[in-house]
Amino acid sequence: MHFSFLMTFWTSLIYILPLSGIAQKLIPDSLANSNPTQKIIFLNEQAQKQQTGESAELYYNKAMELASSNNYDSLKLVTQYKRTNFYYQQGLYKKVLEEVNTLDSLARFYNNLFYQFRSHTIRANSFKMTAEENKALSEYEKAVEITKTIGDSLYIADAYNNVGDAYMYLEEFEKSKKYFLLALNIYEQLKVPETEKYVTYKNLSRVSDNLEETEFYLDKAFQIVKNEKNPKKLALFYLTKGDALMTKEYYAESITAFQESYRLADSID
């Protein structure tokens, strides 16, 4: 019994001591006398540089601890948002859904509409990545309602784009087109740069119901991308063009576009 207890004790130390040592070094001596905000910003930046969730969690937990002990509500939200986004970038979507629930709860507790909007959008993006399009659509629609309450037209347009994208993947093209046009109309009212409309133009080319409209939006998108000197983006444009033309049964033109896409892709180092 005594031997078993000692083994358990020493085994625990093996795991605790390294973490304690790391925890002491999370904040360098150069920041020892800095204010909590600077320390939290530093910790979040370091967390983003980590390769694994385990090491990132050390920084996020310390940042959250500092934010909580100093009643920095906004920095608690920022830290949880960055933590959630870290796992999204890692492709760990099950973990994202766990973390985004915490983010959403905090956002509701502090009545922060911006992070409520972000919560629904991240959740939707995660569902989209796991091919759960109906769930993604539901979350994008909730995000739209929140943006209307926020009253920021650019957020509303972006949210409309997301809903249109979800309908497009569900192959409900009329509904998809409706939301893309709503987004485009807002962008035009706000007089945003043409480059900001690129994705919307591309998507409209895919859901338009006739060749004339498809070619119109493809040309709009091409005028933007051709001057950017970005072979990868141009390759993706031709991939979209090939797909859009194939749905209109213009197979020869579609194949030409696909071939150009592959040629550009092969030229990328």
PDB file of C-alpha atoms in Angstrom:
ATOM      1  CA  MET A   1       0.000   0.000   0.000  1.00  0.00           C
ATOM      2  CA  HIS A   2       2.806   2.390   1.049  1.00  0.00           C
ATOM      3  CA  PHE A   3       4.891   1.477  -2.027  1.00  0.00           C
ATOM      4  CA  SER A   4       1.902   2.008  -4.321  1.00  0.00           C
ATOM      5  CA  PHE A   5       1.293   5.448  -2.849  1.00  0.00           C
ATOM      6  CA  LEU A   6       4.934   6.467  -3.372  1.00  0.00           C
ATOM      7  CA  MET A   7       4.889   5.270  -6.975  1.00  0.00           C
ATOM      8  CA  THR A   8       1.748   7.295  -7.640  1.00  0.00           C
ATOM      9  CA  PHE A   9       3.299  10.347  -5.971  1.00  0.00           C
ATOM     10  CA  TRP A  10       6.562  10.188  -7.953  1.00  0.00           C
ATOM     11  CA  THR A  11       4.736   9.428 -11.202  1.00  0.00           C
ATOM     12  CA  SER A  12       2.626  12.541 -10.653  1.00  0.00           C
ATOM     13  CA  LEU A  13       5.742  14.622 -10.130  1.00  0.00           C
ATOM     14  CA  ILE A  14       7.155  13.441 -13.451  1.00  0.00           C
ATOM     15  CA  TYR A  15       4.164  15.021 -15.211  1.00  0.00           C
ATOM     16  CA  ILE A  16       3.725  18.037 -12.961  1.00  0.00           C
ATOM     17  CA  LEU A  17       7.295  19.307 -12.715  1.00  0.00           C
ATOM     18  CA  PRO A  18       7.944  19.851 -16.449  1.00  0.00           C
ATOM     19  CA  LEU A  19       4.672  21.720 -16.821  1.00  0.00           C
ATOM     20  CA  SER A  20       5.446  23.844 -13.761  1.00  0.00           C
ATOM     21  CA  GLY A  21       8.802  24.720 -15.244  1.00  0.00           C
ATOM     22  CA  ILE A  22       7.214  25.644 -18.557  1.00  0.00           C
ATOM     23  CA  ALA A  23       4.496  27.652 -16.804  1.00  0.00           C
ATOM     24  CA  GLN A  24       7.128  29.733 -15.018  1.00  0.00           C
ATOM     25  CA  LYS A  25       8.729  30.620 -18.355  1.00  0.00           C
ATOM     26  CA  LEU A  26       5.529  31.491 -20.207  1.00  0.00           C
ATOM     27  CA  ILE A  27       6.101  35.166 -19.468  1.00  0.00           C
ATOM     28  CA  PRO A  28       9.734  36.249 -19.977  1.00  0.00           C
ATOM     29  CA  ASP A  29      11.592  38.375 -17.456  1.00  0.00           C
ATOM     30  CA  SER A  30      11.452  41.316 -19.854  1.00  0.00           C
ATOM     31  CA  LEU A  31       7.674  41.453 -19.350  1.00  0.00           C
ATOM     32  CA  ALA A  32       7.688  40.748 -15.620  1.00  0.00           C
ATOM     33  CA  ASN A  33       6.797  44.348 -14.752  1.00  0.00           C
ATOM     34  CA  SER A  34       4.504  44.942 -17.721  1.00  0.00           C
ATOM     35  CA  ASN A  35       0.795  45.518 -17.291  1.00  0.00           C
ATOM     36  CA  PRO A  36      -1.587  42.525 -17.570  1.00  0.00           C
ATOM     37  CA  THR A  37      -2.835  43.582 -21.006  1.00  0.00           C
ATOM     38  CA  GLN A  38       0.658  43.390 -22.505  1.00  0.00           C
ATOM     39  CA  LYS A  39       1.200  39.988 -20.915  1.00  0.00           C
ATOM     40  CA  ILE A  40      -2.102  38.657 -22.248  1.00  0.00           C
ATOM     41  CA  ILE A  41      -1.327  39.905 -25.750  1.00  0.00           C
ATOM     42  CA  PHE A  42       2.110  38.252 -25.564  1.00  0.00           C
ATOM     43  CA  LEU A  43       0.651  34.953 -24.326  1.00  0.00           C
ATOM     44  CA  ASN A  44      -1.940  34.857 -27.108  1.00  0.00           C
ATOM     45  CA  GLU A  45       0.728  35.587 -29.712  1.00  0.00           C
ATOM     46  CA  GLN A  46       2.915  32.788 -28.380  1.00  0.00           C
ATOM     47  CA  ALA A  47      -0.009  30.369 -28.308  1.00  0.00           C
ATOM     48  CA  GLN A  48      -0.600  30.937 -32.022  1.00  0.00           C
ATOM     49  CA  LYS A  49       2.986  29.851 -32.736  1.00  0.00           C
ATOM     50  CA  GLN A  50       2.635  26.473 -31.043  1.00  0.00           C
ATOM     51  CA  GLN A  51       2.503  23.253 -33.037  1.00  0.00           C
ATOM     52  CA  THR A  52       0.212  21.293 -30.720  1.00  0.00           C
ATOM     53  CA  GLY A  53      -2.907  21.976 -28.727  1.00  0.00           C
ATOM     54  CA  GLU A  54      -1.214  20.832 -25.527  1.00  0.00           C
ATOM     55  CA  SER A  55       1.501  23.488 -25.677  1.00  0.00           C
ATOM     56  CA  ALA A  56      -0.894  26.175 -26.919  1.00  0.00           C
ATOM     57  CA  GLU A  57      -3.249  25.472 -24.019  1.00  0.00           C
ATOM     58  CA  LEU A  58      -0.529  26.443 -21.521  1.00  0.00           C
ATOM     59  CA  TYR A  59      -0.424  29.937 -22.991  1.00  0.00           C
ATOM     60  CA  TYR A  60      -4.176  30.293 -23.465  1.00  0.00           C
ATOM     61  CA  ASN A  61      -4.897  29.129 -19.923  1.00  0.00           C
ATOM     62  CA  LYS A  62      -2.398  31.607 -18.494  1.00  0.00           C
ATOM     63  CA  ALA A  63      -3.861  34.400 -20.636  1.00  0.00           C
ATOM     64  CA  MET A  64      -7.375  33.511 -19.495  1.00  0.00           C
ATOM     65  CA  GLU A  65      -6.209  33.388 -15.875  1.00  0.00           C
ATOM     66  CA  LEU A  66      -4.749  36.903 -16.138  1.00  0.00           C
ATOM     67  CA  ALA A  67      -7.815  38.246 -17.937  1.00  0.00           C
ATOM     68  CA  SER A  68     -10.147  36.770 -15.308  1.00  0.00           C
ATOM     69  CA  SER A  69      -8.136  37.924 -12.293  1.00  0.00           C
ATOM     70  CA  ASN A  70      -8.046  41.473 -13.665  1.00  0.00           C
ATOM     71  CA  ASN A  71     -11.699  41.501 -14.812  1.00  0.00           C
ATOM     72  CA  TYR A  72     -10.697  42.115 -18.426  1.00  0.00           C
ATOM     73  CA  ASP A  73     -13.904  40.823 -19.992  1.00  0.00           C
ATOM     74  CA  SER A  74     -12.983  41.849 -23.541  1.00  0.00           C
ATOM     75  CA  LEU A  75      -9.623  40.070 -23.315  1.00  0.00           C
ATOM     76  CA  LYS A  76     -11.331  36.919 -22.067  1.00  0.00           C
ATOM     77  CA  LEU A  77     -13.405  36.978 -25.247  1.00  0.00           C
ATOM     78  CA  VAL A  78     -10.356  37.701 -27.400  1.00  0.00           C
ATOM     79  CA  THR A  79      -8.409  34.851 -25.808  1.00  0.00           C
ATOM     80  CA  GLN A  80     -11.229  32.347 -26.223  1.00  0.00           C
ATOM     81  CA  TYR A  81     -11.743  33.456 -29.828  1.00  0.00           C
ATOM     82  CA  LYS A  82      -8.047  32.968 -30.582  1.00  0.00           C
ATOM     83  CA  ARG A  83      -8.085  29.588 -28.842  1.00  0.00           C
ATOM     84  CA  THR A  84     -11.065  28.482 -30.946  1.00  0.00           C
ATOM     85  CA  ASN A  85      -9.480  29.769 -34.143  1.00  0.00           C
ATOM     86  CA  PHE A  86      -6.211  27.964 -33.303  1.00  0.00           C
ATOM     87  CA  TYR A  87      -7.997  24.607 -33.366  1.00  0.00           C
ATOM     88  CA  TYR A  88      -9.823  25.569 -36.572  1.00  0.00           C
ATOM     89  CA  GLN A  89      -6.490  26.262 -38.264  1.00  0.00           C
ATOM     90  CA  GLN A  90      -5.287  22.886 -36.995  1.00  0.00           C
ATOM     91  CA  GLY A  91      -8.285  21.196 -38.645  1.00  0.00           C
ATOM     92  CA  LEU A  92      -9.523  19.797 -35.321  1.00  0.00           C
ATOM     93  CA  TYR A  93     -13.181  20.535 -35.947  1.00  0.00           C
ATOM     94  CA  LYS A  94     -14.582  18.437 -33.101  1.00  0.00           C
ATOM     95  CA  LYS A  95     -12.416  20.439 -30.699  1.00  0.00           C
ATOM     96  CA  VAL A  96     -13.492  23.655 -32.432  1.00  0.00           C
ATOM     97  CA  LEU A  97     -17.132  22.851 -31.709  1.00  0.00           C
ATOM     98  CA  GLU A  98     -16.281  22.379 -28.025  1.00  0.00           C
ATOM     99  CA  GLU A  99     -14.352  25.638 -27.793  1.00  0.00           C
ATOM    100  CA  VAL A 100     -16.862  27.667 -29.794  1.00  0.00           C
ATOM    101  CA  ASN A 101     -19.574  26.718 -27.308  1.00  0.00           C
ATOM    102  CA  THR A 102     -17.471  28.338 -24.591  1.00  0.00           C
ATOM    103  CA  LEU A 103     -16.932  31.399 -26.789  1.00  0.00           C
ATOM    104  CA  ASP A 104     -20.655  31.651 -27.475  1.00  0.00           C
ATOM    105  CA  SER A 105     -21.495  31.342 -23.767  1.00  0.00           C
ATOM    106  CA  LEU A 106     -19.036  34.106 -22.888  1.00  0.00           C
ATOM    107  CA  ALA A 107     -20.346  36.315 -25.699  1.00  0.00           C
ATOM    108  CA  ARG A 108     -23.917  35.898 -24.479  1.00  0.00           C
ATOM    109  CA  PHE A 109     -22.939  36.463 -20.848  1.00  0.00           C
ATOM    110  CA  TYR A 110     -21.226  39.742 -21.751  1.00  0.00           C
ATOM    111  CA  ASN A 111     -23.888  40.568 -24.360  1.00  0.00           C
ATOM    112  CA  ASN A 112     -21.228  40.935 -27.041  1.00  0.00           C
ATOM    113  CA  LEU A 113     -22.959  40.679 -30.409  1.00  0.00           C
ATOM    114  CA  PHE A 114     -19.727  40.697 -32.410  1.00  0.00           C
ATOM    115  CA  TYR A 115     -18.477  37.504 -30.791  1.00  0.00           C
ATOM    116  CA  GLN A 116     -21.934  35.942 -30.954  1.00  0.00           C
ATOM    117  CA  PHE A 117     -21.742  36.528 -34.703  1.00  0.00           C
ATOM    118  CA  ARG A 118     -18.244  35.055 -34.786  1.00  0.00           C
ATOM    119  CA  SER A 119     -19.380  32.027 -32.780  1.00  0.00           C
ATOM    120  CA  HIS A 120     -22.134  31.129 -35.231  1.00  0.00           C
ATOM    121  CA  THR A 121     -19.831  31.723 -38.197  1.00  0.00           C
ATOM    122  CA  ILE A 122     -17.024  29.547 -36.817  1.00  0.00           C
ATOM    123  CA  ARG A 123     -19.504  26.820 -35.909  1.00  0.00           C
ATOM    124  CA  ALA A 124     -20.960  26.976 -39.422  1.00  0.00           C
ATOM    125  CA  ASN A 125     -17.505  26.864 -41.024  1.00  0.00           C
ATOM    126  CA  SER A 126     -16.669  23.776 -38.968  1.00  0.00           C
ATOM    127  CA  PHE A 127     -19.880  22.036 -40.009  1.00  0.00           C
ATOM    128  CA  LYS A 128     -19.078  22.923 -43.609  1.00  0.00           C
ATOM    129  CA  MET A 129     -15.630  21.348 -43.310  1.00  0.00           C
ATOM    130  CA  THR A 130     -17.225  18.125 -42.047  1.00  0.00           C
ATOM    131  CA  ALA A 131     -19.789  18.166 -44.902  1.00  0.00           C
ATOM    132  CA  GLU A 132     -22.734  18.904 -42.588  1.00  0.00           C
ATOM    133  CA  GLU A 133     -24.205  21.520 -44.898  1.00  0.00           C
ATOM    134  CA  ASN A 134     -27.674  21.763 -43.337  1.00  0.00           C
ATOM    135  CA  LYS A 135     -26.175  22.472 -39.929  1.00  0.00           C
ATOM    136  CA  ALA A 136     -23.825  24.994 -41.526  1.00  0.00           C
ATOM    137  CA  LEU A 137     -26.745  26.752 -43.203  1.00  0.00           C
ATOM    138  CA  SER A 138     -28.643  26.990 -39.918  1.00  0.00           C
ATOM    139  CA  GLU A 139     -25.667  28.612 -38.184  1.00  0.00           C
ATOM    140  CA  TYR A 140     -25.031  31.031 -41.059  1.00  0.00           C
ATOM    141  CA  GLU A 141     -28.683  32.110 -40.930  1.00  0.00           C
ATOM    142  CA  LYS A 142     -28.380  32.791 -37.197  1.00  0.00           C
ATOM    143  CA  ALA A 143     -25.287  34.869 -37.920  1.00  0.00           C
ATOM    144  CA  VAL A 144     -27.284  36.940 -40.434  1.00  0.00           C
ATOM    145  CA  GLU A 145     -29.878  37.832 -37.799  1.00  0.00           C
ATOM    146  CA  ILE A 146     -27.177  38.942 -35.383  1.00  0.00           C
ATOM    147  CA  THR A 147     -25.498  41.140 -38.006  1.00  0.00           C
ATOM    148  CA  LYS A 148     -28.823  42.867 -38.591  1.00  0.00           C
ATOM    149  CA  THR A 149     -28.963  43.677 -34.886  1.00  0.00           C
ATOM    150  CA  ILE A 150     -25.371  44.922 -34.983  1.00  0.00           C
ATOM    151  CA  GLY A 151     -26.328  47.094 -37.943  1.00  0.00           C
ATOM    152  CA  ASP A 152     -23.004  46.904 -39.769  1.00  0.00           C
ATOM    153  CA  SER A 153     -23.749  46.625 -43.483  1.00  0.00           C
ATOM    154  CA  LEU A 154     -20.423  44.989 -44.331  1.00  0.00           C
ATOM    155  CA  TYR A 155     -21.010  42.228 -41.777  1.00  0.00           C
ATOM    156  CA  ILE A 156     -24.505  41.737 -43.178  1.00  0.00           C
ATOM    157  CA  ALA A 157     -23.120  41.390 -46.710  1.00  0.00           C
ATOM    158  CA  ASP A 158     -20.482  38.899 -45.591  1.00  0.00           C
ATOM    159  CA  ALA A 159     -23.140  36.912 -43.731  1.00  0.00           C
ATOM    160  CA  TYR A 160     -25.359  36.875 -46.845  1.00  0.00           C
ATOM    161  CA  ASN A 161     -22.390  35.540 -48.824  1.00  0.00           C
ATOM    162  CA  ASN A 162     -22.004  32.712 -46.317  1.00  0.00           C
ATOM    163  CA  VAL A 163     -25.694  31.777 -46.543  1.00  0.00           C
ATOM    164  CA  GLY A 164     -25.477  31.840 -50.340  1.00  0.00           C
ATOM    165  CA  ASP A 165     -22.435  29.591 -50.187  1.00  0.00           C
ATOM    166  CA  ALA A 166     -24.276  27.080 -47.982  1.00  0.00           C
ATOM    167  CA  TYR A 167     -27.252  26.980 -50.352  1.00  0.00           C
ATOM    168  CA  MET A 168     -24.878  26.544 -53.294  1.00  0.00           C
ATOM    169  CA  TYR A 169     -23.374  23.412 -51.741  1.00  0.00           C
ATOM    170  CA  LEU A 170     -26.900  22.148 -51.078  1.00  0.00           C
ATOM    171  CA  GLU A 171     -27.527  22.752 -54.816  1.00  0.00           C
ATOM    172  CA  GLU A 172     -30.389  25.150 -54.103  1.00  0.00           C
ATOM    173  CA  PHE A 173     -29.123  27.573 -56.694  1.00  0.00           C
ATOM    174  CA  GLU A 174     -32.039  30.029 -56.831  1.00  0.00           C
ATOM    175  CA  LYS A 175     -31.811  30.672 -53.091  1.00  0.00           C
ATOM    176  CA  SER A 176     -28.047  30.823 -53.344  1.00  0.00           C
ATOM    177  CA  LYS A 177     -28.182  33.410 -56.117  1.00  0.00           C
ATOM    178  CA  LYS A 178     -30.643  35.509 -54.103  1.00  0.00           C
ATOM    179  CA  TYR A 179     -28.213  35.837 -51.187  1.00  0.00           C
ATOM    180  CA  PHE A 180     -25.178  36.478 -53.375  1.00  0.00           C
ATOM    181  CA  LEU A 181     -27.066  39.295 -55.104  1.00  0.00           C
ATOM    182  CA  LEU A 182     -28.100  40.738 -51.733  1.00  0.00           C
ATOM    183  CA  ALA A 183     -24.438  40.752 -50.719  1.00  0.00           C
ATOM    184  CA  LEU A 184     -23.333  42.284 -54.020  1.00  0.00           C
ATOM    185  CA  ASN A 185     -25.960  45.018 -53.743  1.00  0.00           C
ATOM    186  CA  ILE A 186     -24.652  46.008 -50.310  1.00  0.00           C
ATOM    187  CA  TYR A 187     -21.051  46.010 -51.528  1.00  0.00           C
ATOM    188  CA  GLU A 188     -22.049  48.314 -54.373  1.00  0.00           C
ATOM    189  CA  GLN A 189     -23.941  50.647 -52.027  1.00  0.00           C
ATOM    190  CA  LEU A 190     -20.900  50.807 -49.768  1.00  0.00           C
ATOM    191  CA  LYS A 191     -18.661  51.350 -52.813  1.00  0.00           C
ATOM    192  CA  VAL A 192     -16.195  48.729 -51.656  1.00  0.00           C
ATOM    193  CA  PRO A 193     -13.221  48.050 -53.970  1.00  0.00           C
ATOM    194  CA  GLU A 194     -13.864  45.615 -56.820  1.00  0.00           C
ATOM    195  CA  THR A 195     -11.347  43.214 -55.323  1.00  0.00           C
ATOM    196  CA  GLU A 196     -13.692  42.754 -52.337  1.00  0.00           C
ATOM    197  CA  LYS A 197     -16.401  41.466 -54.693  1.00  0.00           C
ATOM    198  CA  TYR A 198     -14.216  38.792 -56.288  1.00  0.00           C
ATOM    199  CA  VAL A 199     -15.583  35.782 -54.395  1.00  0.00           C
ATOM    200  CA  THR A 200     -19.168  36.946 -54.898  1.00  0.00           C
ATOM    201  CA  TYR A 201     -18.632  37.293 -58.651  1.00  0.00           C
ATOM    202  CA  LYS A 202     -17.116  33.808 -58.796  1.00  0.00           C
ATOM    203  CA  ASN A 203     -19.991  32.306 -56.862  1.00  0.00           C
ATOM    204  CA  LEU A 204     -22.603  34.070 -58.978  1.00  0.00           C
ATOM    205  CA  SER A 205     -21.005  32.591 -62.098  1.00  0.00           C
ATOM    206  CA  ARG A 206     -21.608  29.123 -60.654  1.00  0.00           C
ATOM    207  CA  VAL A 207     -25.262  29.602 -59.680  1.00  0.00           C
ATOM    208  CA  SER A 208     -26.519  31.785 -62.549  1.00  0.00           C
ATOM    209  CA  ASP A 209     -29.116  29.992 -64.656  1.00  0.00           C
ATOM    210  CA  ASN A 210     -27.981  31.065 -68.117  1.00  0.00           C
ATOM    211  CA  LEU A 211     -24.723  31.299 -70.032  1.00  0.00           C
ATOM    212  CA  GLU A 212     -24.889  35.065 -70.559  1.00  0.00           C
ATOM    213  CA  GLU A 213     -25.005  35.754 -66.819  1.00  0.00           C
ATOM    214  CA  THR A 214     -22.356  33.141 -66.129  1.00  0.00           C
ATOM    215  CA  GLU A 215     -19.952  34.726 -68.612  1.00  0.00           C
ATOM    216  CA  PHE A 216     -20.744  38.211 -67.260  1.00  0.00           C
ATOM    217  CA  TYR A 217     -19.738  37.298 -63.707  1.00  0.00           C
ATOM    218  CA  LEU A 218     -16.759  35.236 -64.861  1.00  0.00           C
ATOM    219  CA  ASP A 219     -15.472  38.264 -66.754  1.00  0.00           C
ATOM    220  CA  LYS A 220     -15.987  40.468 -63.677  1.00  0.00           C
ATOM    221  CA  ALA A 221     -13.952  38.038 -61.599  1.00  0.00           C
ATOM    222  CA  PHE A 222     -11.277  37.664 -64.274  1.00  0.00           C
ATOM    223  CA  GLN A 223     -10.750  41.440 -64.543  1.00  0.00           C
ATOM    224  CA  ILE A 224      -9.844  41.399 -60.856  1.00  0.00           C
ATOM    225  CA  VAL A 225      -7.622  38.346 -60.726  1.00  0.00           C
ATOM    226  CA  LYS A 226      -5.690  38.849 -63.973  1.00  0.00           C
ATOM    227  CA  ASN A 227      -3.770  41.828 -62.565  1.00  0.00           C
ATOM    228  CA  GLU A 228      -2.867  40.309 -59.218  1.00  0.00           C
ATOM    229  CA  LYS A 229       0.044  38.192 -60.477  1.00  0.00           C
ATOM    230  CA  ASN A 230      -1.059  35.337 -58.244  1.00  0.00           C
ATOM    231  CA  PRO A 231      -0.817  32.033 -60.191  1.00  0.00           C
ATOM    232  CA  LYS A 232      -2.530  30.044 -57.439  1.00  0.00           C
ATOM    233  CA  LYS A 233      -5.528  32.377 -57.336  1.00  0.00           C
ATOM    234  CA  LEU A 234      -5.680  32.444 -61.134  1.00  0.00           C
ATOM    235  CA  ALA A 235      -5.561  28.639 -61.232  1.00  0.00           C
ATOM    236  CA  LEU A 236      -8.497  28.505 -58.816  1.00  0.00           C
ATOM    237  CA  PHE A 237     -10.373  31.015 -60.988  1.00  0.00           C
ATOM    238  CA  TYR A 238     -10.018  28.769 -64.042  1.00  0.00           C
ATOM    239  CA  LEU A 239     -11.127  25.814 -61.946  1.00  0.00           C
ATOM    240  CA  THR A 240     -14.290  27.736 -61.039  1.00  0.00           C
ATOM    241  CA  LYS A 241     -14.731  28.756 -64.676  1.00  0.00           C
ATOM    242  CA  GLY A 242     -14.475  25.153 -65.817  1.00  0.00           C
ATOM    243  CA  ASP A 243     -17.031  24.072 -63.243  1.00  0.00           C
ATOM    244  CA  ALA A 244     -19.421  26.919 -64.099  1.00  0.00           C
ATOM    245  CA  LEU A 245     -19.278  26.206 -67.842  1.00  0.00           C
ATOM    246  CA  MET A 246     -19.662  22.471 -67.353  1.00  0.00           C
ATOM    247  CA  THR A 247     -22.956  22.980 -65.494  1.00  0.00           C
ATOM    248  CA  LYS A 248     -24.181  24.878 -68.594  1.00  0.00           C
ATOM    249  CA  GLU A 249     -23.052  21.920 -70.737  1.00  0.00           C
ATOM    250  CA  TYR A 250     -20.368  23.913 -72.545  1.00  0.00           C
ATOM    251  CA  TYR A 251     -17.971  21.016 -72.331  1.00  0.00           C
ATOM    252  CA  ALA A 252     -15.268  22.122 -74.790  1.00  0.00           C
ATOM    253  CA  GLU A 253     -14.915  25.532 -73.106  1.00  0.00           C
ATOM    254  CA  SER A 254     -15.025  23.853 -69.721  1.00  0.00           C
ATOM    255  CA  ILE A 255     -12.184  21.479 -70.601  1.00  0.00           C
ATOM    256  CA  THR A 256     -10.090  24.397 -71.882  1.00  0.00           C
ATOM    257  CA  ALA A 257     -10.574  26.208 -68.566  1.00  0.00           C
ATOM    258  CA  PHE A 258      -9.664  23.099 -66.567  1.00  0.00           C
ATOM    259  CA  GLN A 259      -6.531  22.607 -68.669  1.00  0.00           C
ATOM    260  CA  GLU A 260      -5.461  26.200 -68.005  1.00  0.00           C
ATOM    261  CA  SER A 261      -6.072  25.678 -64.298  1.00  0.00           C
ATOM    262  CA  TYR A 262      -3.881  22.576 -64.243  1.00  0.00           C
ATOM    263  CA  ARG A 263      -1.177  24.312 -66.296  1.00  0.00           C
ATOM    264  CA  LEU A 264      -1.024  27.191 -63.828  1.00  0.00           C
ATOM    265  CA  ALA A 265      -1.068  24.824 -60.875  1.00  0.00           C
ATOM    266  CA  ASP A 266       1.896  22.910 -62.322  1.00  0.00           C
ATOM    267  CA  SER A 267       3.845  26.152 -62.738  1.00  0.00           C
ATOM    268  CA  ILE A 268       3.621  26.979 -59.038  1.00  0.00           C
ATOM    269  CA  ASP A 269       6.786  26.123 -57.120  1.00  0.00           C
TER     270      ASP A 269
END
